Amino acid sequence: MRGAVRSNGTVAVVREPTARGGARAVFTPAAVGDYVEYPFTVGRAGEYDAVLRYYRPVDGGVVTVTIDGEESYRSTVDTAAESADGYDILFLGPVRLRPGRHRIRFTPVSSGRRGGRLISLDELSLVEGPRPDIRDEVTVDNAELGFEIVFGSWSAGTGVSGYYGSNYLSRPAGTGGNVVRWRPALPGGDRYEVLVSDTAASNRPRTRPISCTTPKGPITCSSTRNCAAHLRRAAANGSRSAPSPSPPASTVTCNSATTPTGTSSPTP
């Protein structure tokens, strides 16, 4: 990606053989809200699938993407690496473009889940053809980036089958002070179904407090016997709302108050 225009911060070029064309760009913003923008040219009018290849560093930040000033369907990504640095692909969604010059802008809106704010970009592709089959779901397990124990001591277990991932966490009932939290990085402002689940057993609770918080404030979630977090984009079922300008980095929290066992095994 060439021809960068930035509002502030610095752009460096990292040369390596695994990058497209042998190099990728690294944008270090001076502050949240700074942006870097690249021009691109389209030869003929049509609807294209916009696909971004980018690099995930450990200190990557949360970035929003706009094309000609409009948010794409998948407009937000936390670029922080899950476990190790490496390249990744982001399907931005379909975009209708006229012939001529256009611009794509990347704006850091908050720190990533590891606390960094870097953005590393490699290549934008515009594809005409069958649309990729990509599910609009975000899942965070208790062993993954985005999950944290806020208060209390929670023990890993595998004794009850049917859990998601490698294990689940549990602890005896308390008074509401034992809390775990899932912080999914959502791909865009929209309406989402929030699902939580765990395995059934005789010592599992029938209810437990669950709260959901968005950048615009808390929202009400029904109490449930489960404590796994899964978010499904309602737009996949034809119920889409207008995009939100706030970075959709929401949280799902549960605690072990009034429960014989507090079990966590998420799916956001």
PDB file of C-alpha atoms in Angstrom:
ATOM      1  CA  MET A   1       0.000   0.000   0.000  1.00  0.00           C
ATOM      2  CA  ARG A   2       1.605   3.254  -1.178  1.00  0.00           C
ATOM      3  CA  GLY A   3       0.956   6.982  -1.110  1.00  0.00           C
ATOM      4  CA  ALA A   4       0.128   7.302   2.587  1.00  0.00           C
ATOM      5  CA  VAL A   5      -1.399  10.514   3.934  1.00  0.00           C
ATOM      6  CA  ARG A   6      -1.473  10.835   7.721  1.00  0.00           C
ATOM      7  CA  SER A   7      -3.014  13.331  10.110  1.00  0.00           C
ATOM      8  CA  ASN A   8      -0.278  12.807  12.689  1.00  0.00           C
ATOM      9  CA  GLY A   9       2.038  10.084  13.936  1.00  0.00           C
ATOM     10  CA  THR A  10       4.627   8.231  11.863  1.00  0.00           C
ATOM     11  CA  VAL A  11       4.626   5.681   9.039  1.00  0.00           C
ATOM     12  CA  ALA A  12       7.542   3.253   8.732  1.00  0.00           C
ATOM     13  CA  VAL A  13       8.240   0.621   6.090  1.00  0.00           C
ATOM     14  CA  VAL A  14       9.189  -2.896   7.197  1.00  0.00           C
ATOM     15  CA  ARG A  15      10.771  -5.007   4.490  1.00  0.00           C
ATOM     16  CA  GLU A  16      10.306  -8.759   4.719  1.00  0.00           C
ATOM     17  CA  PRO A  17       9.805 -11.543   2.169  1.00  0.00           C
ATOM     18  CA  THR A  18       6.413 -12.674   3.535  1.00  0.00           C
ATOM     19  CA  ALA A  19       4.823  -9.267   2.845  1.00  0.00           C
ATOM     20  CA  ARG A  20       3.119  -8.621  -0.501  1.00  0.00           C
ATOM     21  CA  GLY A  21       5.672  -6.851  -2.658  1.00  0.00           C
ATOM     22  CA  GLY A  22       8.291  -7.463   0.013  1.00  0.00           C
ATOM     23  CA  ALA A  23       7.220  -4.696   2.422  1.00  0.00           C
ATOM     24  CA  ARG A  24       4.447  -3.608   4.799  1.00  0.00           C
ATOM     25  CA  ALA A  25       3.631  -0.289   6.457  1.00  0.00           C
ATOM     26  CA  VAL A  26       3.551   0.341  10.223  1.00  0.00           C
ATOM     27  CA  PHE A  27       1.560   3.346  11.442  1.00  0.00           C
ATOM     28  CA  THR A  28       2.277   4.630  14.946  1.00  0.00           C
ATOM     29  CA  PRO A  29      -0.355   7.246  15.893  1.00  0.00           C
ATOM     30  CA  ALA A  30       0.541  10.153  18.130  1.00  0.00           C
ATOM     31  CA  ALA A  31      -2.909   9.893  19.736  1.00  0.00           C
ATOM     32  CA  VAL A  32      -6.197   8.056  19.404  1.00  0.00           C
ATOM     33  CA  GLY A  33      -8.080   9.535  16.440  1.00  0.00           C
ATOM     34  CA  ASP A  34      -5.026  10.048  14.214  1.00  0.00           C
ATOM     35  CA  TYR A  35      -5.410   8.358  10.857  1.00  0.00           C
ATOM     36  CA  VAL A  36      -3.464   7.100   7.878  1.00  0.00           C
ATOM     37  CA  GLU A  37      -5.080   7.090   4.428  1.00  0.00           C
ATOM     38  CA  TYR A  38      -4.161   5.459   1.132  1.00  0.00           C
ATOM     39  CA  PRO A  39      -5.420   6.155  -2.400  1.00  0.00           C
ATOM     40  CA  PHE A  40      -6.432   3.415  -4.819  1.00  0.00           C
ATOM     41  CA  THR A  41      -7.858   3.433  -8.350  1.00  0.00           C
ATOM     42  CA  VAL A  42     -10.722   1.397  -9.808  1.00  0.00           C
ATOM     43  CA  GLY A  43     -10.843   0.739 -13.542  1.00  0.00           C
ATOM     44  CA  ARG A  44     -14.553   0.120 -13.965  1.00  0.00           C
ATOM     45  CA  ALA A  45     -17.712   0.570 -11.948  1.00  0.00           C
ATOM     46  CA  GLY A  46     -19.049  -2.401 -10.035  1.00  0.00           C
ATOM     47  CA  GLU A  47     -19.535  -4.090  -6.694  1.00  0.00           C
ATOM     48  CA  TYR A  48     -16.338  -5.462  -5.201  1.00  0.00           C
ATOM     49  CA  ASP A  49     -15.480  -7.508  -2.141  1.00  0.00           C
ATOM     50  CA  ALA A  50     -12.852  -5.516  -0.245  1.00  0.00           C
ATOM     51  CA  VAL A  51     -10.266  -7.735   1.478  1.00  0.00           C
ATOM     52  CA  LEU A  52      -7.474  -6.360   3.651  1.00  0.00           C
ATOM     53  CA  ARG A  53      -4.262  -8.234   4.403  1.00  0.00           C
ATOM     54  CA  TYR A  54      -2.634  -6.836   7.527  1.00  0.00           C
ATOM     55  CA  TYR A  55      -0.055  -7.749  10.145  1.00  0.00           C
ATOM     56  CA  ARG A  56      -1.009  -8.589  13.733  1.00  0.00           C
ATOM     57  CA  PRO A  57       1.637  -7.373  16.184  1.00  0.00           C
ATOM     58  CA  VAL A  58       1.371  -8.006  19.908  1.00  0.00           C
ATOM     59  CA  ASP A  59       1.042  -4.234  20.403  1.00  0.00           C
ATOM     60  CA  GLY A  60      -1.660  -3.788  17.734  1.00  0.00           C
ATOM     61  CA  GLY A  61      -4.568  -1.417  18.367  1.00  0.00           C
ATOM     62  CA  VAL A  62      -8.275  -1.263  17.572  1.00  0.00           C
ATOM     63  CA  VAL A  63      -8.803   0.412  14.191  1.00  0.00           C
ATOM     64  CA  THR A  64     -11.838   1.499  12.182  1.00  0.00           C
ATOM     65  CA  VAL A  65     -11.806   1.344   8.378  1.00  0.00           C
ATOM     66  CA  THR A  66     -13.666   3.639   5.982  1.00  0.00           C
ATOM     67  CA  ILE A  67     -13.735   3.694   2.188  1.00  0.00           C
ATOM     68  CA  ASP A  68     -14.489   7.134   0.720  1.00  0.00           C
ATOM     69  CA  GLY A  69     -15.661   8.210   4.167  1.00  0.00           C
ATOM     70  CA  GLU A  70     -18.156   5.358   4.605  1.00  0.00           C
ATOM     71  CA  GLU A  71     -17.801   2.518   7.106  1.00  0.00           C
ATOM     72  CA  SER A  72     -17.493  -0.903   5.528  1.00  0.00           C
ATOM     73  CA  TYR A  73     -19.671  -3.787   6.695  1.00  0.00           C
ATOM     74  CA  ARG A  74     -16.799  -5.011   8.845  1.00  0.00           C
ATOM     75  CA  SER A  75     -15.462  -1.679   9.923  1.00  0.00           C
ATOM     76  CA  THR A  76     -13.581  -2.417  13.147  1.00  0.00           C
ATOM     77  CA  VAL A  77     -10.804  -4.837  14.057  1.00  0.00           C
ATOM     78  CA  ASP A  78      -8.575  -5.373  17.072  1.00  0.00           C
ATOM     79  CA  THR A  79      -5.224  -5.968  15.370  1.00  0.00           C
ATOM     80  CA  ALA A  80      -3.477  -7.297  18.496  1.00  0.00           C
ATOM     81  CA  ALA A  81      -1.990 -10.753  18.008  1.00  0.00           C
ATOM     82  CA  GLU A  82      -3.767 -13.588  19.801  1.00  0.00           C
ATOM     83  CA  SER A  83      -0.537 -15.350  20.740  1.00  0.00           C
ATOM     84  CA  ALA A  84       2.229 -14.561  18.206  1.00  0.00           C
ATOM     85  CA  ASP A  85       2.830 -11.935  15.526  1.00  0.00           C
ATOM     86  CA  GLY A  86       1.724 -12.793  11.984  1.00  0.00           C
ATOM     87  CA  TYR A  87      -0.393 -11.883   8.964  1.00  0.00           C
ATOM     88  CA  ASP A  88      -4.174 -12.054   8.874  1.00  0.00           C
ATOM     89  CA  ILE A  89      -7.014 -11.362   6.430  1.00  0.00           C
ATOM     90  CA  LEU A  90     -10.017  -9.112   7.103  1.00  0.00           C
ATOM     91  CA  PHE A  91     -13.047  -9.276   4.815  1.00  0.00           C
ATOM     92  CA  LEU A  92     -14.321  -5.688   4.891  1.00  0.00           C
ATOM     93  CA  GLY A  93     -17.473  -6.504   2.949  1.00  0.00           C
ATOM     94  CA  PRO A  94     -19.004  -5.572  -0.393  1.00  0.00           C
ATOM     95  CA  VAL A  95     -18.500  -2.038  -1.647  1.00  0.00           C
ATOM     96  CA  ARG A  96     -19.879  -0.377  -4.803  1.00  0.00           C
ATOM     97  CA  LEU A  97     -17.267   1.773  -6.532  1.00  0.00           C
ATOM     98  CA  ARG A  98     -17.255   4.056  -9.547  1.00  0.00           C
ATOM     99  CA  PRO A  99     -14.285   4.260 -11.958  1.00  0.00           C
ATOM    100  CA  GLY A 100     -11.465   6.486 -10.769  1.00  0.00           C
ATOM    101  CA  ARG A 101      -9.624   7.371  -7.611  1.00  0.00           C
ATOM    102  CA  HIS A 102     -10.799   6.366  -4.116  1.00  0.00           C
ATOM    103  CA  ARG A 103      -9.359   6.398  -0.605  1.00  0.00           C
ATOM    104  CA  ILE A 104      -9.260   3.990   2.314  1.00  0.00           C
ATOM    105  CA  ARG A 105      -8.659   5.353   5.815  1.00  0.00           C
ATOM    106  CA  PHE A 106      -7.479   3.587   8.972  1.00  0.00           C
ATOM    107  CA  THR A 107      -8.162   5.310  12.310  1.00  0.00           C
ATOM    108  CA  PRO A 108      -7.010   3.960  15.694  1.00  0.00           C
ATOM    109  CA  VAL A 109      -9.947   4.337  18.080  1.00  0.00           C
ATOM    110  CA  SER A 110      -8.637   2.614  21.205  1.00  0.00           C
ATOM    111  CA  SER A 111      -5.858   0.424  22.537  1.00  0.00           C
ATOM    112  CA  GLY A 112      -5.961  -3.244  21.610  1.00  0.00           C
ATOM    113  CA  ARG A 113      -6.636  -5.982  24.121  1.00  0.00           C
ATOM    114  CA  ARG A 114      -2.902  -6.123  24.880  1.00  0.00           C
ATOM    115  CA  GLY A 115      -2.651  -2.348  25.356  1.00  0.00           C
ATOM    116  CA  GLY A 116      -0.961  -1.359  22.061  1.00  0.00           C
ATOM    117  CA  ARG A 117      -2.018   1.072  19.325  1.00  0.00           C
ATOM    118  CA  LEU A 118       0.069   0.145  16.261  1.00  0.00           C
ATOM    119  CA  ILE A 119      -1.451  -0.556  12.843  1.00  0.00           C
ATOM    120  CA  SER A 120       0.493  -2.619  10.304  1.00  0.00           C
ATOM    121  CA  LEU A 121      -0.940  -2.799   6.768  1.00  0.00           C
ATOM    122  CA  ASP A 122       0.071  -4.942   3.819  1.00  0.00           C
ATOM    123  CA  GLU A 123      -2.397  -5.118   0.902  1.00  0.00           C
ATOM    124  CA  LEU A 124      -5.936  -4.174  -0.133  1.00  0.00           C
ATOM    125  CA  SER A 125      -7.614  -6.463  -2.671  1.00  0.00           C
ATOM    126  CA  LEU A 126     -10.826  -5.747  -4.583  1.00  0.00           C
ATOM    127  CA  VAL A 127     -12.368  -8.998  -5.768  1.00  0.00           C
ATOM    128  CA  GLU A 128     -15.161  -9.616  -8.255  1.00  0.00           C
ATOM    129  CA  GLY A 129     -16.671 -13.055  -7.930  1.00  0.00           C
ATOM    130  CA  PRO A 130     -18.485 -15.366  -5.503  1.00  0.00           C
ATOM    131  CA  ARG A 131     -18.685 -13.904  -2.010  1.00  0.00           C
ATOM    132  CA  PRO A 132     -16.672 -15.707   0.699  1.00  0.00           C
ATOM    133  CA  ASP A 133     -18.657 -17.702   3.240  1.00  0.00           C
ATOM    134  CA  ILE A 134     -17.718 -15.880   6.449  1.00  0.00           C
ATOM    135  CA  ARG A 135     -19.805 -16.226   9.603  1.00  0.00           C
ATOM    136  CA  ASP A 136     -20.628 -13.063  11.504  1.00  0.00           C
ATOM    137  CA  GLU A 137     -19.835 -14.540  14.896  1.00  0.00           C
ATOM    138  CA  VAL A 138     -17.248 -13.742  17.533  1.00  0.00           C
ATOM    139  CA  THR A 139     -16.177 -16.349  20.087  1.00  0.00           C
ATOM    140  CA  VAL A 140     -13.968 -15.889  23.144  1.00  0.00           C
ATOM    141  CA  ASP A 141     -13.052 -18.919  25.224  1.00  0.00           C
ATOM    142  CA  ASN A 142     -11.774 -18.719  28.803  1.00  0.00           C
ATOM    143  CA  ALA A 143      -8.256 -19.512  27.558  1.00  0.00           C
ATOM    144  CA  GLU A 144      -8.256 -16.865  24.808  1.00  0.00           C
ATOM    145  CA  LEU A 145      -7.357 -13.208  24.457  1.00  0.00           C
ATOM    146  CA  GLY A 146     -10.334 -11.144  25.586  1.00  0.00           C
ATOM    147  CA  PHE A 147     -11.149 -13.209  28.689  1.00  0.00           C
ATOM    148  CA  GLU A 148     -10.017 -12.172  32.156  1.00  0.00           C
ATOM    149  CA  ILE A 149     -10.613 -13.016  35.791  1.00  0.00           C
ATOM    150  CA  VAL A 150     -11.555  -9.719  37.417  1.00  0.00           C
ATOM    151  CA  PHE A 151     -11.960 -10.878  41.030  1.00  0.00           C
ATOM    152  CA  GLY A 152     -11.706 -14.146  42.899  1.00  0.00           C
ATOM    153  CA  SER A 153      -9.920 -17.433  42.438  1.00  0.00           C
ATOM    154  CA  TRP A 154     -11.327 -19.673  39.680  1.00  0.00           C
ATOM    155  CA  SER A 155     -10.174 -23.267  39.141  1.00  0.00           C
ATOM    156  CA  ALA A 156      -9.753 -24.977  35.761  1.00  0.00           C
ATOM    157  CA  GLY A 157     -11.607 -28.246  35.285  1.00  0.00           C
ATOM    158  CA  THR A 158     -12.460 -30.896  32.710  1.00  0.00           C
ATOM    159  CA  GLY A 159     -14.640 -33.226  34.792  1.00  0.00           C
ATOM    160  CA  VAL A 160     -17.965 -32.331  33.146  1.00  0.00           C
ATOM    161  CA  SER A 161     -17.924 -33.102  29.408  1.00  0.00           C
ATOM    162  CA  GLY A 162     -19.331 -30.895  26.680  1.00  0.00           C
ATOM    163  CA  TYR A 163     -17.368 -27.733  27.428  1.00  0.00           C
ATOM    164  CA  TYR A 164     -15.968 -25.448  24.740  1.00  0.00           C
ATOM    165  CA  GLY A 165     -12.192 -25.399  24.194  1.00  0.00           C
ATOM    166  CA  SER A 166      -9.642 -27.078  26.456  1.00  0.00           C
ATOM    167  CA  ASN A 167     -11.345 -26.636  29.865  1.00  0.00           C
ATOM    168  CA  TYR A 168     -13.743 -24.541  31.947  1.00  0.00           C
ATOM    169  CA  LEU A 169     -13.379 -22.435  35.093  1.00  0.00           C
ATOM    170  CA  SER A 170     -15.443 -22.801  38.259  1.00  0.00           C
ATOM    171  CA  ARG A 171     -15.566 -21.717  41.881  1.00  0.00           C
ATOM    172  CA  PRO A 172     -17.911 -22.074  44.887  1.00  0.00           C
ATOM    173  CA  ALA A 173     -20.767 -19.629  45.339  1.00  0.00           C
ATOM    174  CA  GLY A 174     -19.962 -16.230  46.771  1.00  0.00           C
ATOM    175  CA  THR A 175     -21.660 -12.924  47.495  1.00  0.00           C
ATOM    176  CA  GLY A 176     -21.188 -11.321  44.092  1.00  0.00           C
ATOM    177  CA  GLY A 177     -17.522 -10.390  44.335  1.00  0.00           C
ATOM    178  CA  ASN A 178     -16.154 -13.215  42.168  1.00  0.00           C
ATOM    179  CA  VAL A 179     -16.216 -11.926  38.598  1.00  0.00           C
ATOM    180  CA  VAL A 180     -14.963 -12.986  35.177  1.00  0.00           C
ATOM    181  CA  ARG A 181     -15.221 -10.940  32.002  1.00  0.00           C
ATOM    182  CA  TRP A 182     -15.191 -11.498  28.251  1.00  0.00           C
ATOM    183  CA  ARG A 183     -14.181  -8.564  26.040  1.00  0.00           C
ATOM    184  CA  PRO A 184     -14.919  -9.446  22.404  1.00  0.00           C
ATOM    185  CA  ALA A 185     -13.643  -7.230  19.579  1.00  0.00           C
ATOM    186  CA  LEU A 186     -16.694  -6.827  17.352  1.00  0.00           C
ATOM    187  CA  PRO A 187     -16.347  -6.285  13.580  1.00  0.00           C
ATOM    188  CA  GLY A 188     -18.701  -3.294  13.318  1.00  0.00           C
ATOM    189  CA  GLY A 189     -21.514  -1.310  14.848  1.00  0.00           C
ATOM    190  CA  ASP A 190     -24.690  -3.371  14.590  1.00  0.00           C
ATOM    191  CA  ARG A 191     -27.231  -5.426  16.515  1.00  0.00           C
ATOM    192  CA  TYR A 192     -25.870  -8.633  18.044  1.00  0.00           C
ATOM    193  CA  GLU A 193     -27.351 -11.681  19.684  1.00  0.00           C
ATOM    194  CA  VAL A 194     -25.451 -12.459  22.904  1.00  0.00           C
ATOM    195  CA  LEU A 195     -25.399 -16.146  23.815  1.00  0.00           C
ATOM    196  CA  VAL A 196     -23.810 -17.792  26.840  1.00  0.00           C
ATOM    197  CA  SER A 197     -23.519 -21.488  27.633  1.00  0.00           C
ATOM    198  CA  ASP A 198     -21.826 -24.073  29.822  1.00  0.00           C
ATOM    199  CA  THR A 199     -22.196 -27.753  30.566  1.00  0.00           C
ATOM    200  CA  ALA A 200     -25.075 -29.030  32.679  1.00  0.00           C
ATOM    201  CA  ALA A 201     -24.441 -30.769  36.005  1.00  0.00           C
ATOM    202  CA  SER A 202     -26.149 -31.243  39.371  1.00  0.00           C
ATOM    203  CA  ASN A 203     -23.958 -28.597  41.031  1.00  0.00           C
ATOM    204  CA  ARG A 204     -24.540 -25.954  38.338  1.00  0.00           C
ATOM    205  CA  PRO A 205     -26.739 -22.932  39.134  1.00  0.00           C
ATOM    206  CA  ARG A 206     -30.113 -22.218  37.599  1.00  0.00           C
ATOM    207  CA  THR A 207     -29.424 -18.473  37.446  1.00  0.00           C
ATOM    208  CA  ARG A 208     -26.526 -16.085  37.732  1.00  0.00           C
ATOM    209  CA  PRO A 209     -26.078 -12.337  37.240  1.00  0.00           C
ATOM    210  CA  ILE A 210     -24.845 -11.320  33.776  1.00  0.00           C
ATOM    211  CA  SER A 211     -24.236  -7.752  32.615  1.00  0.00           C
ATOM    212  CA  CYS A 212     -23.311  -6.447  29.168  1.00  0.00           C
ATOM    213  CA  THR A 213     -21.545  -3.138  28.590  1.00  0.00           C
ATOM    214  CA  THR A 214     -21.026  -1.301  25.301  1.00  0.00           C
ATOM    215  CA  PRO A 215     -19.090   1.927  24.561  1.00  0.00           C
ATOM    216  CA  LYS A 216     -22.423   3.733  24.914  1.00  0.00           C
ATOM    217  CA  GLY A 217     -23.176   2.250  28.325  1.00  0.00           C
ATOM    218  CA  PRO A 218     -24.664  -0.884  29.938  1.00  0.00           C
ATOM    219  CA  ILE A 219     -27.453  -2.927  28.408  1.00  0.00           C
ATOM    220  CA  THR A 220     -29.769  -5.421  30.082  1.00  0.00           C
ATOM    221  CA  CYS A 221     -29.103  -9.140  29.749  1.00  0.00           C
ATOM    222  CA  SER A 222     -31.391 -11.840  31.067  1.00  0.00           C
ATOM    223  CA  SER A 223     -30.100 -13.970  33.913  1.00  0.00           C
ATOM    224  CA  THR A 224     -29.104 -17.402  32.719  1.00  0.00           C
ATOM    225  CA  ARG A 225     -27.788 -20.643  34.090  1.00  0.00           C
ATOM    226  CA  ASN A 226     -24.873 -20.424  31.684  1.00  0.00           C
ATOM    227  CA  CYS A 227     -21.636 -18.469  31.739  1.00  0.00           C
ATOM    228  CA  ALA A 228     -20.083 -18.805  28.308  1.00  0.00           C
ATOM    229  CA  ALA A 229     -20.039 -15.836  25.960  1.00  0.00           C
ATOM    230  CA  HIS A 230     -20.967 -15.915  22.283  1.00  0.00           C
ATOM    231  CA  LEU A 231     -22.025 -13.017  20.045  1.00  0.00           C
ATOM    232  CA  ARG A 232     -23.824 -13.547  16.756  1.00  0.00           C
ATOM    233  CA  ARG A 233     -24.437 -10.631  14.444  1.00  0.00           C
ATOM    234  CA  ALA A 234     -28.174 -10.159  14.053  1.00  0.00           C
ATOM    235  CA  ALA A 235     -27.565  -8.867  10.542  1.00  0.00           C
ATOM    236  CA  ALA A 236     -26.870 -12.448   9.513  1.00  0.00           C
ATOM    237  CA  ASN A 237     -30.565 -13.066  10.128  1.00  0.00           C
ATOM    238  CA  GLY A 238     -31.643  -9.923   8.269  1.00  0.00           C
ATOM    239  CA  SER A 239     -31.949  -7.555  11.229  1.00  0.00           C
ATOM    240  CA  ARG A 240     -29.325  -4.880  10.729  1.00  0.00           C
ATOM    241  CA  SER A 241     -29.272  -1.451  12.326  1.00  0.00           C
ATOM    242  CA  ALA A 242     -27.267   1.658  11.475  1.00  0.00           C
ATOM    243  CA  PRO A 243     -23.535   1.428  12.277  1.00  0.00           C
ATOM    244  CA  SER A 244     -22.354   2.955  15.515  1.00  0.00           C
ATOM    245  CA  PRO A 245     -19.521   5.502  15.461  1.00  0.00           C
ATOM    246  CA  SER A 246     -18.190   4.109  18.731  1.00  0.00           C
ATOM    247  CA  PRO A 247     -15.622   1.278  18.646  1.00  0.00           C
ATOM    248  CA  PRO A 248     -17.630  -1.879  19.346  1.00  0.00           C
ATOM    249  CA  ALA A 249     -15.430  -3.385  22.033  1.00  0.00           C
ATOM    250  CA  SER A 250     -18.108  -4.620  24.408  1.00  0.00           C
ATOM    251  CA  THR A 251     -17.878  -6.691  27.577  1.00  0.00           C
ATOM    252  CA  VAL A 252     -19.885  -9.576  28.995  1.00  0.00           C
ATOM    253  CA  THR A 253     -19.487 -10.078  32.738  1.00  0.00           C
ATOM    254  CA  CYS A 254     -20.765 -12.715  35.140  1.00  0.00           C
ATOM    255  CA  ASN A 255     -20.191 -13.444  38.804  1.00  0.00           C
ATOM    256  CA  SER A 256     -20.814 -16.294  41.193  1.00  0.00           C
ATOM    257  CA  ALA A 257     -23.311 -14.613  43.507  1.00  0.00           C
ATOM    258  CA  THR A 258     -26.202 -16.890  44.538  1.00  0.00           C
ATOM    259  CA  THR A 259     -24.698 -19.813  42.615  1.00  0.00           C
ATOM    260  CA  PRO A 260     -23.363 -23.141  43.933  1.00  0.00           C
ATOM    261  CA  THR A 261     -20.794 -23.122  41.131  1.00  0.00           C
ATOM    262  CA  GLY A 262     -19.633 -20.348  38.843  1.00  0.00           C
ATOM    263  CA  THR A 263     -18.517 -21.904  35.565  1.00  0.00           C
ATOM    264  CA  SER A 264     -17.006 -20.101  32.602  1.00  0.00           C
ATOM    265  CA  SER A 265     -16.527 -21.550  29.136  1.00  0.00           C
ATOM    266  CA  PRO A 266     -17.218 -18.758  26.599  1.00  0.00           C
ATOM    267  CA  THR A 267     -18.432 -18.339  23.145  1.00  0.00           C
ATOM    268  CA  PRO A 268     -18.894 -14.553  22.207  1.00  0.00           C
TER     269      PRO A 268
END
